[in-house]
Amino acid sequence: MEISEYKADDKIYPTLVWENTIQLINDKGWKIDNIIFTQRSTLKEQLKAFIIETKKALCYNK
């Protein structure tokens, strides 16, 4: 992640740049398998947690 600034039209604007790692698999063509975020969990882990919490909420509201 890079935070910097640039100047245009005599004004200063913030710039934010970050990097993530994208894991690809070749399953009858290239597909995104996962995204690894720096400083956080992976996309798969976040989606699993979301599904678990959503299921809990749905069961609780019945």
Coordinates of C-alpha atoms in Angstrom, one line a residue, residues 2-61:
E2 CA 1.3 3.4 -0.9
I3 CA -0.2 6.7 0.2
S4 CA 1.1 9.8 -1.5
E5 CA -0.2 12.9 -3.2
Y6 CA 0.0 14.6 -6.5
K7 CA -0.5 18.2 -7.5
A8 CA -2.7 19.4 -10.3
D9 CA -4.3 22.8 -11.0
D10 CA -2.5 24.2 -8.0
K11 CA -4.4 21.7 -5.7
I12 CA -3.0 18.7 -3.8
Y13 CA -4.8 15.4 -4.2
P14 CA -4.3 12.2 -2.2
T15 CA -3.3 9.0 -4.0
L16 CA -3.8 5.6 -2.5
V17 CA -2.2 2.5 -4.1
W18 CA -2.4 -1.0 -2.8
E19 CA -1.4 -4.5 -3.9
N20 CA -3.3 -7.8 -3.6
T21 CA -2.3 -11.3 -4.8
I22 CA -4.7 -13.0 -7.1
Q23 CA -4.4 -16.8 -7.3
L24 CA -5.4 -18.3 -10.7
I25 CA -6.3 -21.8 -11.6
N26 CA -6.6 -23.3 -15.1
D27 CA -9.8 -25.3 -15.1
K28 CA -10.9 -25.3 -18.7
G29 CA -9.6 -21.8 -18.9
W30 CA -8.0 -19.4 -16.4
K31 CA -10.2 -18.5 -13.4
I32 CA -9.6 -16.6 -10.2
D33 CA -9.4 -19.1 -7.4
N34 CA -8.7 -16.7 -4.5
I35 CA -7.6 -13.2 -3.7
I36 CA -5.0 -12.7 -0.9
F37 CA -5.4 -9.3 0.8
T38 CA -2.4 -7.8 2.6
Q39 CA -3.2 -7.2 6.3
R40 CA -6.4 -9.2 6.0
S41 CA -7.7 -12.7 5.3
T42 CA -8.3 -14.0 1.9
L43 CA -11.5 -13.6 -0.2
K44 CA -12.4 -17.2 0.4
E45 CA -12.1 -16.8 4.2
Q46 CA -14.2 -13.7 4.1
L47 CA -16.9 -15.3 2.0
K48 CA -17.0 -18.4 4.3
A49 CA -17.4 -16.1 7.4
F50 CA -20.2 -14.2 5.6
I51 CA -22.0 -17.4 4.8
I52 CA -21.7 -18.7 8.4
E53 CA -23.0 -15.4 9.9
T54 CA -25.8 -15.2 7.3
K55 CA -27.0 -18.7 8.1
K56 CA -26.9 -17.9 11.9
A57 CA -29.0 -14.8 11.3
L58 CA -31.5 -16.7 9.2
C59 CA -31.9 -19.4 11.8
Y60 CA -32.2 -16.9 14.6
N61 CA -35.0 -15.0 12.8

